[in-house]
PDB file of C-alpha atoms and ligand atoms in Angstrom:
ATOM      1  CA  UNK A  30       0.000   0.000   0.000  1.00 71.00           C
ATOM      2  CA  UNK A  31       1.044   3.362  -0.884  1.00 92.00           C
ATOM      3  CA  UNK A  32       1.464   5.950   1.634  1.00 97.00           C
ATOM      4  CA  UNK A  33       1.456  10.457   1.748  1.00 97.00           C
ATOM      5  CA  UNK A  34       2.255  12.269   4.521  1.00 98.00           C
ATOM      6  CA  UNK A  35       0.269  15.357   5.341  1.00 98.00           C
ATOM      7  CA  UNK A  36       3.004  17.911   6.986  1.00 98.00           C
ATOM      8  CA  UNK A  37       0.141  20.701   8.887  1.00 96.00           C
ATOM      9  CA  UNK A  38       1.576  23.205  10.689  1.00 95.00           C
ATOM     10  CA  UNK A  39       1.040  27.118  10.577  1.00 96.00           C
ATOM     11  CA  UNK A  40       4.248  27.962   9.167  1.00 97.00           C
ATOM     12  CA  UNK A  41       4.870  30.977  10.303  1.00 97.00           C
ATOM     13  CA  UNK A  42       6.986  31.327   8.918  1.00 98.00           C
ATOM     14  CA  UNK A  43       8.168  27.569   7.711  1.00 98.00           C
ATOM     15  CA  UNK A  44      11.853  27.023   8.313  1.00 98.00           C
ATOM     16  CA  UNK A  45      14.373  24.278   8.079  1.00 97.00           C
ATOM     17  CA  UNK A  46      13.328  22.301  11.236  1.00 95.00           C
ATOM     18  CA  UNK A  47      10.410  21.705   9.032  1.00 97.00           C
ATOM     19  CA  UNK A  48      11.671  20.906   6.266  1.00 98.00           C
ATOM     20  CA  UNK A  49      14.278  18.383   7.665  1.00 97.00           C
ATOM     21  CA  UNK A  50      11.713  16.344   9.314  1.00 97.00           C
ATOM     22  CA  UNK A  51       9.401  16.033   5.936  1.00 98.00           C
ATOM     23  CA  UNK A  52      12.388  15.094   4.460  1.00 98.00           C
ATOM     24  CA  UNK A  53      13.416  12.316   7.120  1.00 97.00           C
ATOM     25  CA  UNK A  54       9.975  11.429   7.584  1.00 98.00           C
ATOM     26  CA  UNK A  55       9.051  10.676   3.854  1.00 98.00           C
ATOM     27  CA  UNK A  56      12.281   8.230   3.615  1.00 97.00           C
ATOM     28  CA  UNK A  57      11.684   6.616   7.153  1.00 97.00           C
ATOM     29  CA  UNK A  58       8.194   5.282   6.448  1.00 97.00           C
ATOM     30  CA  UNK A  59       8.557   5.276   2.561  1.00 97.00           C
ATOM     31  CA  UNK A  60       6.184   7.817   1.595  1.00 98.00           C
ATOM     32  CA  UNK A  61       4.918   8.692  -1.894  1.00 97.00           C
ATOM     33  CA  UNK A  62       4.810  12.475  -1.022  1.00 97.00           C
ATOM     34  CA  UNK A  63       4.687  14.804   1.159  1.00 98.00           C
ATOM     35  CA  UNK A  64       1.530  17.832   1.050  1.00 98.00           C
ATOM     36  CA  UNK A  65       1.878  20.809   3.057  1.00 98.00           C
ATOM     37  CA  UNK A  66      -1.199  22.072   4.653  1.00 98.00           C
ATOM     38  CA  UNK A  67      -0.505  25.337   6.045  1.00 98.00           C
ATOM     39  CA  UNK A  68      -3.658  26.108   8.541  1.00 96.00           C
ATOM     40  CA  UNK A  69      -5.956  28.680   7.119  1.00 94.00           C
ATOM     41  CA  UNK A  70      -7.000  30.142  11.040  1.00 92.00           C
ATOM     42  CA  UNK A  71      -5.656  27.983  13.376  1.00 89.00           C
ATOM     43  CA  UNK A  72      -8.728  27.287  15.989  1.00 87.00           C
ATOM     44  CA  UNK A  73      -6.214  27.431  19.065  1.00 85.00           C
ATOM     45  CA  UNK A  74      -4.595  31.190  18.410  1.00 85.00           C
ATOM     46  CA  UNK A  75      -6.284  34.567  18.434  1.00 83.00           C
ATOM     47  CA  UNK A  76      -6.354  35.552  14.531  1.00 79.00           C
ATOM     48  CA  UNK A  77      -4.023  38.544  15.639  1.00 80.00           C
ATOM     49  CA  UNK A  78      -1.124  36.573  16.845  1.00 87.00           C
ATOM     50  CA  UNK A  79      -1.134  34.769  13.169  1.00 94.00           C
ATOM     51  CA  UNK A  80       0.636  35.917  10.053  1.00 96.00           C
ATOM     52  CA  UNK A  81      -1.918  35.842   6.807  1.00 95.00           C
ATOM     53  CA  UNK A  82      -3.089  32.471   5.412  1.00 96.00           C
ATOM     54  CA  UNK A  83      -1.862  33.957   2.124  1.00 97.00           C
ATOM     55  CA  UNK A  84       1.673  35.244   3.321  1.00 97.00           C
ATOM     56  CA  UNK A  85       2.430  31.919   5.112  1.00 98.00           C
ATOM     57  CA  UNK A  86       1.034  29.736   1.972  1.00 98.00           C
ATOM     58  CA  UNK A  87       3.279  31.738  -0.497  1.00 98.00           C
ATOM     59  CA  UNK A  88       5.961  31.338   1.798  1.00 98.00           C
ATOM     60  CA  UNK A  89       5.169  27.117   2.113  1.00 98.00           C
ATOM     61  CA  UNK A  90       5.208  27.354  -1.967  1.00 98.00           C
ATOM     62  CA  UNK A  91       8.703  29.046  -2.269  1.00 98.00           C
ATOM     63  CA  UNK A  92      10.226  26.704   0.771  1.00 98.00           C
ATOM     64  CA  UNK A  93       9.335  23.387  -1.114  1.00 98.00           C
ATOM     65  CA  UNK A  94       9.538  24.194  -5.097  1.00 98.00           C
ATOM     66  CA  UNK A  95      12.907  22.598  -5.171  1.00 97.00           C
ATOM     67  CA  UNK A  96      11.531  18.784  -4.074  1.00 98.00           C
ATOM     68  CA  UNK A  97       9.690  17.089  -6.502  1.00 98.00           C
ATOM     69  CA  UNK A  98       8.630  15.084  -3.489  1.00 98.00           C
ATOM     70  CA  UNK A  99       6.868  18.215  -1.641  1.00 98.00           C
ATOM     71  CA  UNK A 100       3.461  19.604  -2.376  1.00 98.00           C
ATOM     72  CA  UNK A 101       1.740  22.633  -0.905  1.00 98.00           C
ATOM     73  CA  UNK A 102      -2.177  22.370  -0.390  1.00 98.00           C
ATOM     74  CA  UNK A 103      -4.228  25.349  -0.296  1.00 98.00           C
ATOM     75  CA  UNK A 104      -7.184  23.604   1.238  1.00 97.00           C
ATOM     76  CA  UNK A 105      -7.323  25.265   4.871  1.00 97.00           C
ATOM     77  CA  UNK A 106      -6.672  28.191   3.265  1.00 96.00           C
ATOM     78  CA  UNK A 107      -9.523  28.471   1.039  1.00 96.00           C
ATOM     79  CA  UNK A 108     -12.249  26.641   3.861  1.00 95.00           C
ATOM     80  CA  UNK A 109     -13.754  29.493   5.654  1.00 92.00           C
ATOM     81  CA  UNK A 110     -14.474  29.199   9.486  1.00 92.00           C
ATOM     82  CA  UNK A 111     -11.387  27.637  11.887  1.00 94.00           C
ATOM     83  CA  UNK A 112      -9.168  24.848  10.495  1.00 95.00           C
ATOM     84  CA  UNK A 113      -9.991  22.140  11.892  1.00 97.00           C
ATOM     85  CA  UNK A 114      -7.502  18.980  11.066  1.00 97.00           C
ATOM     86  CA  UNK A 115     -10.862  16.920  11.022  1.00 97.00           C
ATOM     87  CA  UNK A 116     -12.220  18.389   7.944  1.00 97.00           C
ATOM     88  CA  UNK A 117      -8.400  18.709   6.505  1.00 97.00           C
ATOM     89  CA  UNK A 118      -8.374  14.821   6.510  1.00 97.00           C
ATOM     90  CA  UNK A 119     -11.867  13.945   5.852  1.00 97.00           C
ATOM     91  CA  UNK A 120     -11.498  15.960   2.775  1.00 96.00           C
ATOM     92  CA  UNK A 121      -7.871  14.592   1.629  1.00 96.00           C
ATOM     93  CA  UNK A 122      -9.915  10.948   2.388  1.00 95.00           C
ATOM     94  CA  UNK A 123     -11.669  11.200  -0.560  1.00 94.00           C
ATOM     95  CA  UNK A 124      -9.457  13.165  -2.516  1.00 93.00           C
ATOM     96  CA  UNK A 125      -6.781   9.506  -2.423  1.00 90.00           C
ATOM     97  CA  UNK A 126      -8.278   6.565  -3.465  1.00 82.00           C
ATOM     98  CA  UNK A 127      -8.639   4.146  -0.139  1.00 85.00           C
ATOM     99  CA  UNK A 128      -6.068   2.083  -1.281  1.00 87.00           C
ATOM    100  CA  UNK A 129      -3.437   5.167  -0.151  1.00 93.00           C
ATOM    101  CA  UNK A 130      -2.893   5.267   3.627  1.00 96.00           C
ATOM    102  CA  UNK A 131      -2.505   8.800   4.932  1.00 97.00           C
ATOM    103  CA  UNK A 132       0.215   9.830   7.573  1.00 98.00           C
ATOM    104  CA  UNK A 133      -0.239  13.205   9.387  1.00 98.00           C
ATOM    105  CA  UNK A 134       3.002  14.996  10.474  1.00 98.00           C
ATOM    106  CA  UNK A 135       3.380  17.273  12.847  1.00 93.00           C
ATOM    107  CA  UNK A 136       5.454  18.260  16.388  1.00 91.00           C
ATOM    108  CA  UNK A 137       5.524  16.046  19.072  1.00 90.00           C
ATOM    109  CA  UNK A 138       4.847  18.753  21.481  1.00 88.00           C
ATOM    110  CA  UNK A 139       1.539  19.407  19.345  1.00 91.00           C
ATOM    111  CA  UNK A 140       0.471  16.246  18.992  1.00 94.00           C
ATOM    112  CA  UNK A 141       0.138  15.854  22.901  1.00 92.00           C
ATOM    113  CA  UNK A 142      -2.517  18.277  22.784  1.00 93.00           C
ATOM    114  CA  UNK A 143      -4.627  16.295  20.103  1.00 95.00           C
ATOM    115  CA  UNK A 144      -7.247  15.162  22.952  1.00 93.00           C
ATOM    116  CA  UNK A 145      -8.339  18.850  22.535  1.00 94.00           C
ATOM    117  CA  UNK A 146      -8.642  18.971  19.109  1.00 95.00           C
ATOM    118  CA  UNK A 147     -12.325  18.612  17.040  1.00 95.00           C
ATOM    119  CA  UNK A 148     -13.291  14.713  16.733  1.00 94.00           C
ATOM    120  CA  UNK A 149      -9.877  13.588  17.789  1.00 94.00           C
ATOM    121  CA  UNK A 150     -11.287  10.188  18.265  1.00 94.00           C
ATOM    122  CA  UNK A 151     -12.460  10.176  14.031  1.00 96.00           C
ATOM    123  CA  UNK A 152      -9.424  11.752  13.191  1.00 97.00           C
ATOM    124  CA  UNK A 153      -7.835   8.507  13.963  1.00 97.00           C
ATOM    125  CA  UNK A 154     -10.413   6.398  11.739  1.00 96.00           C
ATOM    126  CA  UNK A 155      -8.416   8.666   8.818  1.00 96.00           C
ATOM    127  CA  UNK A 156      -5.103   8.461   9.377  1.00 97.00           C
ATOM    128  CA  UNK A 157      -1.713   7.905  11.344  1.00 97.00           C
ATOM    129  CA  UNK A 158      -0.001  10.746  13.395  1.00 97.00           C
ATOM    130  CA  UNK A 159       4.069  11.238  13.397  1.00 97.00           C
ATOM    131  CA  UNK A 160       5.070  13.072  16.116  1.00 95.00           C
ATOM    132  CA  UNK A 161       8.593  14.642  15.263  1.00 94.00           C
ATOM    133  CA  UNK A 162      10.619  14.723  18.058  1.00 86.00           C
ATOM    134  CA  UNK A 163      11.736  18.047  18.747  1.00 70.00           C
ATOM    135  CA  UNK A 164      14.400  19.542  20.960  1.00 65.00           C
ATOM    136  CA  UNK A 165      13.375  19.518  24.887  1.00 68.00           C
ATOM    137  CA  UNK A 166      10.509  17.478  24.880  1.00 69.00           C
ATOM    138  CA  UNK A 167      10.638  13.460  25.543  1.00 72.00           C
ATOM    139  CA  UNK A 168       9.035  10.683  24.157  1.00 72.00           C
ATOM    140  CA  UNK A 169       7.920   9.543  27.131  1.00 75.00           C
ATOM    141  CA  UNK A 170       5.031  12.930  27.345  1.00 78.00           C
ATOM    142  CA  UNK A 171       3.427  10.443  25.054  1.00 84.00           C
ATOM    143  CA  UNK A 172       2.537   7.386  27.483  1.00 84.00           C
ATOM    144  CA  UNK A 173      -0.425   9.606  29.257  1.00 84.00           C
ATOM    145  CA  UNK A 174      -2.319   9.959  25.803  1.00 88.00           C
ATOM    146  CA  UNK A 175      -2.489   6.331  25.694  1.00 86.00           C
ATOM    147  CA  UNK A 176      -5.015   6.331  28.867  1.00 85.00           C
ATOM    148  CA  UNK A 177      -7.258   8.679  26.713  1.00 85.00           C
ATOM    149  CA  UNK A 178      -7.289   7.125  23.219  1.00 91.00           C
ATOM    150  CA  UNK A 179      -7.592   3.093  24.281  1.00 91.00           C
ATOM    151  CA  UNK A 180      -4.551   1.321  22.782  1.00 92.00           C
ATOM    152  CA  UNK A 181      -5.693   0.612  19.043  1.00 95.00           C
ATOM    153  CA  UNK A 182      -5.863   4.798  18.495  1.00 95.00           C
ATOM    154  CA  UNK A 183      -3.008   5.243  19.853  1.00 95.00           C
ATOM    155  CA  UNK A 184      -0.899   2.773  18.151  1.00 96.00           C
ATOM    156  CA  UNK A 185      -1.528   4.881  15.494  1.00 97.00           C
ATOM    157  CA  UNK A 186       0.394   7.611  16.808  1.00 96.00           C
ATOM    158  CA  UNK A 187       4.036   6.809  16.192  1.00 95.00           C
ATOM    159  CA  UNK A 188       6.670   9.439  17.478  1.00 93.00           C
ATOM    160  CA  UNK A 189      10.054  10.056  15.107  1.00 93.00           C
ATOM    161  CA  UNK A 190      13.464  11.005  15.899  1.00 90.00           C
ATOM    162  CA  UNK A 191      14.711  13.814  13.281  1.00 92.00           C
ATOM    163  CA  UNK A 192      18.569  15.661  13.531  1.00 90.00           C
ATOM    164  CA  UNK A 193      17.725  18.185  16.018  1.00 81.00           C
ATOM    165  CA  UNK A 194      17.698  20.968  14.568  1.00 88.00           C
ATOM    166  CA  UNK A 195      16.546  23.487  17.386  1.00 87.00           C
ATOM    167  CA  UNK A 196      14.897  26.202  15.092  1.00 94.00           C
ATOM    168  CA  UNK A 197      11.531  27.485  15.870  1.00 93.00           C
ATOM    169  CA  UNK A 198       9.244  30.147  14.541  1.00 96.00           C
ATOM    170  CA  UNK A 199       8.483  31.988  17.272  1.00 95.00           C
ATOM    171  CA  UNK A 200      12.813  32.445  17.319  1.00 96.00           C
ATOM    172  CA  UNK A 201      12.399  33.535  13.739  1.00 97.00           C
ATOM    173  CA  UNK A 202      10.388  35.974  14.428  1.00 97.00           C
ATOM    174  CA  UNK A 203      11.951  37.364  17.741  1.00 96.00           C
ATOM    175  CA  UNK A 204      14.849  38.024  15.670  1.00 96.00           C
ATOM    176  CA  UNK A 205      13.358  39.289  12.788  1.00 96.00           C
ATOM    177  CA  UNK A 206      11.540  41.854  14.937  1.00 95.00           C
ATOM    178  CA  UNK A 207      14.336  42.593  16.704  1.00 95.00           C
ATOM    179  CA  UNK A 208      16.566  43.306  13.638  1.00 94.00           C
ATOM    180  CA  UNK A 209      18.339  39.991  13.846  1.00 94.00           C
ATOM    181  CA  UNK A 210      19.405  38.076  10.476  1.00 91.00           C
ATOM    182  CA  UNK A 211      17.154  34.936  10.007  1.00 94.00           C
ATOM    183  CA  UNK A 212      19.349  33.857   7.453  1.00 94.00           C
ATOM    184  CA  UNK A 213      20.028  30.084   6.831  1.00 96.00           C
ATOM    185  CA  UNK A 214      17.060  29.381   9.146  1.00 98.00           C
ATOM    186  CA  UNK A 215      14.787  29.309   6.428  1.00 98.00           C
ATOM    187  CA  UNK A 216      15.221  28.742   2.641  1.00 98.00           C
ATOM    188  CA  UNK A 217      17.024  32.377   1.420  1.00 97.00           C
ATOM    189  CA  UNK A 218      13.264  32.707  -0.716  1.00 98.00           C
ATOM    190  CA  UNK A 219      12.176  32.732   2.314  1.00 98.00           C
ATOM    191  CA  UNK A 220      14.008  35.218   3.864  1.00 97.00           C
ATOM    192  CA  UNK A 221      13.750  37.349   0.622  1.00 97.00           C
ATOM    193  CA  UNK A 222       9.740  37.249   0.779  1.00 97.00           C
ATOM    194  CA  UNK A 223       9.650  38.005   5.079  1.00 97.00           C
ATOM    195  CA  UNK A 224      11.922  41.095   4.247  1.00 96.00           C
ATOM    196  CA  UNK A 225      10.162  42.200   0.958  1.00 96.00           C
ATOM    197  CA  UNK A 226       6.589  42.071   2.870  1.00 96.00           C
ATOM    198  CA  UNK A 227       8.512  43.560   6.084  1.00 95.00           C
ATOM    199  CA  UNK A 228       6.574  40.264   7.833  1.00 96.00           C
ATOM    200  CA  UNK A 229       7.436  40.011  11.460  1.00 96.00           C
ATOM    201  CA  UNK A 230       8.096  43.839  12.051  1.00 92.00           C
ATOM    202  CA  UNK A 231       7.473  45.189  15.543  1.00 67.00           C
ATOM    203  CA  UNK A 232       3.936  47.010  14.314  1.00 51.00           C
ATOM    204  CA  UNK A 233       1.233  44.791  15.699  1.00 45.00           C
ATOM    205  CA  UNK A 234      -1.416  46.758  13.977  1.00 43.00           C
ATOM    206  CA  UNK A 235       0.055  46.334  10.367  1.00 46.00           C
ATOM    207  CA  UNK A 236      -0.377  41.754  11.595  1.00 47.00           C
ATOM    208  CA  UNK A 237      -3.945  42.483  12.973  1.00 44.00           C
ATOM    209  CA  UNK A 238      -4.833  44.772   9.123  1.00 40.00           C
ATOM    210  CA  UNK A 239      -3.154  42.837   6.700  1.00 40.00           C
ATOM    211  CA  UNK A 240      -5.389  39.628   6.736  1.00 40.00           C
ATOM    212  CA  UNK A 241      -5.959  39.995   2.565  1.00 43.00           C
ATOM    213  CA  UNK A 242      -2.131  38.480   1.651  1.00 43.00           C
ATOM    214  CA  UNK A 243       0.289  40.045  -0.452  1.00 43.00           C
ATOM    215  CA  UNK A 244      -1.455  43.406  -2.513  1.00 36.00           C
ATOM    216  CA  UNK A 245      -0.713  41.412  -5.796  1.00 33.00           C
ATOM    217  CA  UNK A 246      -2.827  39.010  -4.836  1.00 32.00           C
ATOM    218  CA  UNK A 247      -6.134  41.027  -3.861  1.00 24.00           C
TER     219      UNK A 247
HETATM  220  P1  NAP B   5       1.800  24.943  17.061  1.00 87.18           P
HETATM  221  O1  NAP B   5       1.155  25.103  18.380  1.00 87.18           O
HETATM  222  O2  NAP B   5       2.142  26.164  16.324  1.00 87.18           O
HETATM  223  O3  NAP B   5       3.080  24.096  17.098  1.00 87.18           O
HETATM  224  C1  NAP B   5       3.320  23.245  18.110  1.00 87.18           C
HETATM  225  C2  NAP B   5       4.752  22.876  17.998  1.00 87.18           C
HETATM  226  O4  NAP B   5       4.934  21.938  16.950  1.00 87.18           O
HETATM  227  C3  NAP B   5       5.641  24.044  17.725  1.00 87.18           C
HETATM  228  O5  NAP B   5       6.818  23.867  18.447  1.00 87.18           O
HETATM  229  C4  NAP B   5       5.859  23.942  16.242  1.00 87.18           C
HETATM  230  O6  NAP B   5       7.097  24.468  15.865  1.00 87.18           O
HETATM  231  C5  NAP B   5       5.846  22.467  16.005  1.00 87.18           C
HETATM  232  N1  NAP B   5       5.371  22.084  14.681  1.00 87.18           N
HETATM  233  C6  NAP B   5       4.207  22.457  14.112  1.00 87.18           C
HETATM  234  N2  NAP B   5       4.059  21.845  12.943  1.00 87.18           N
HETATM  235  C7  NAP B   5       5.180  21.075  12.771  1.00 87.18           C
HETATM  236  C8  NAP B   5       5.600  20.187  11.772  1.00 87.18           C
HETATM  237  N3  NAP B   5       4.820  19.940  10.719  1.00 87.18           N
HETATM  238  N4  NAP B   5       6.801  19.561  11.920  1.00 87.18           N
HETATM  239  C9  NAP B   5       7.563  19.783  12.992  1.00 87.18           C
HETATM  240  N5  NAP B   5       7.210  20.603  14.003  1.00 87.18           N
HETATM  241  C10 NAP B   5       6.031  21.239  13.880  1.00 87.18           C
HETATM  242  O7  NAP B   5       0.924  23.978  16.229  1.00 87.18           O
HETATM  243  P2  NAP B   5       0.375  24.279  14.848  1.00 87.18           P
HETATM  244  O8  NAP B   5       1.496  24.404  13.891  1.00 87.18           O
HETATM  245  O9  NAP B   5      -0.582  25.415  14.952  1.00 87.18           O
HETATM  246  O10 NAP B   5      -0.464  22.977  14.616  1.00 87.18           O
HETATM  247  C11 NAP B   5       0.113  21.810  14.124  1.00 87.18           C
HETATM  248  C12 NAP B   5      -0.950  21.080  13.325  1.00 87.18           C
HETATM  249  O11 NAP B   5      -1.965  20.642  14.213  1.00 87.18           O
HETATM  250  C13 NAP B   5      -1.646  21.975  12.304  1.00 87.18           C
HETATM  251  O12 NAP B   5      -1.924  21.249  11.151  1.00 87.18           O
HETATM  252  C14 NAP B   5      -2.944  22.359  12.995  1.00 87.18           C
HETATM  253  O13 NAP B   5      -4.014  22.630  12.096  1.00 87.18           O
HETATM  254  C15 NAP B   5      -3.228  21.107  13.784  1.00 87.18           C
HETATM  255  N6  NAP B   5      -4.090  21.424  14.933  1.00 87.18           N
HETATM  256  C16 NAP B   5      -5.427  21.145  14.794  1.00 87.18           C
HETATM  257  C17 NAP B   5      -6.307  21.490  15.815  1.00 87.18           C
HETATM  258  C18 NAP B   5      -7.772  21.163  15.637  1.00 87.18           C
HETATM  259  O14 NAP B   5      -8.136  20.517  14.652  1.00 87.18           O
HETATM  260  N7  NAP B   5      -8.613  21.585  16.551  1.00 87.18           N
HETATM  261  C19 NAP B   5      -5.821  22.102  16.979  1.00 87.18           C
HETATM  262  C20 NAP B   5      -4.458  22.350  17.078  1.00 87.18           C
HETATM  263  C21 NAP B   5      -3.588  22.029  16.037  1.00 87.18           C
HETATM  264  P3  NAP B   5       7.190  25.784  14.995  1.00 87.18           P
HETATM  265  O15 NAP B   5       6.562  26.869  15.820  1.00 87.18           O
HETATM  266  O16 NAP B   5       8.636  25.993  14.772  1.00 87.18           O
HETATM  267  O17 NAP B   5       6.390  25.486  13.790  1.00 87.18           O
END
């Protein structure tokens, strides 16, 4: 059986740390693929605290172009109303035929929130969950989910050791707001597009007005 990973995350912005693990991930467990679904408005942050679907899509788009490997979905972009990983995965169910088993990617340290997510018990009926290890956080936060999900659900969580690389977003944009260089964080395109849309800038009220995307795209 075929497999595709789904790598969700906000990516805001996306940086290497991500784009190590879909790398490691796709050859550990043999995948076909690997689609990006940036969240459209994450449910469990205030919309102000979040860079624009459209900013942080582009920004997915320019990080992966170079692996033929790597897609970029637009799905939880385009659904209106909070992104909810339940519809994400209901609707990439019957987008692959049911022959093609679906792996969900994301952090460890977010997937040991996923009791408070919508329908976590369905989301399980739909697919796998790798929980990339990341720097500071042990495997062993995992055992207490196990009480909640009953053993056959959460068998079907299985947590992955990447190279560490100990680059977050929230440190990209510290520095970037503090006048730091991100570079060699994220892909230089990357780094080009946050300083051509002056992303990450210490004016709150230009995150909280610019919810459209790039003008170009309006
Ligand atoms: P987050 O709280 O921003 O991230 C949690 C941690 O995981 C952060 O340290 C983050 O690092 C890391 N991370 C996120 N995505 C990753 C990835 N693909 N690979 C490696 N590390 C990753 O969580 P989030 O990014 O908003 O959410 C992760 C996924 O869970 C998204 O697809 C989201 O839609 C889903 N989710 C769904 C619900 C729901 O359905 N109710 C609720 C919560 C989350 P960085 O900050 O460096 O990215």
């Amino acid at each position: 059986m075929t497999a595709i990973g789904i790598m969700g995350g906000t990516f805001d912005p996306i940086h290497y740390g991500h784009l190590r693990a879909a790398e490691e991930v796709r050859q550990g467990f043999g995948l076909e693929r690997v689609v990006f679904v940036p969240s459209g408005r994450p449910p469990h942050k205030a919309a102000e605290e979040v860079t624009s679907p459209e900013h942080r899509y582009l920004m997915t788009l320019l990080a992966t172009a170079d692996n033929p490997y790597f897609e970029v979905s637009r799905m939880e972009i385009e659904r209106k109303g909070p992104s909810y990983t339940l519809d994400s995965l209901r609707e990439l169910r019957r987008l692959y035929s049911p022959e093609k088993a679906l792996y969900f990617i994301t952090g460890l340290d977010a997937v040991l929130e996923i009791t408070s997510w919508n329908g976590y018990m369905e989301l399980f009926d739909l697919a796998d969950f790798i929980a990339v290890t990341r720097p500071g956080y042990s495997v062993q936060t995992l055992n207490d989910l196990g009480v909640h999900l009953g053993e056959e659900r959460f068998s079907k969580i299985h947590p992955f050791p990447v190279t560490l690389l100990a680059i977050s977003s929230r440190d990209i944009r510290r520095r970037v707001r503090e006048g730091k260089s991100a570079k060699y964080l994220v892909p230089d395109p990357v780094m080009k597009y946050i300083e051509k849309e002056r992303l990450y800038l210490s004016d709150p009220d230009r995150r909280v007005v610019r919810t459209g995307g790039p003008d170009f795209l309006a």
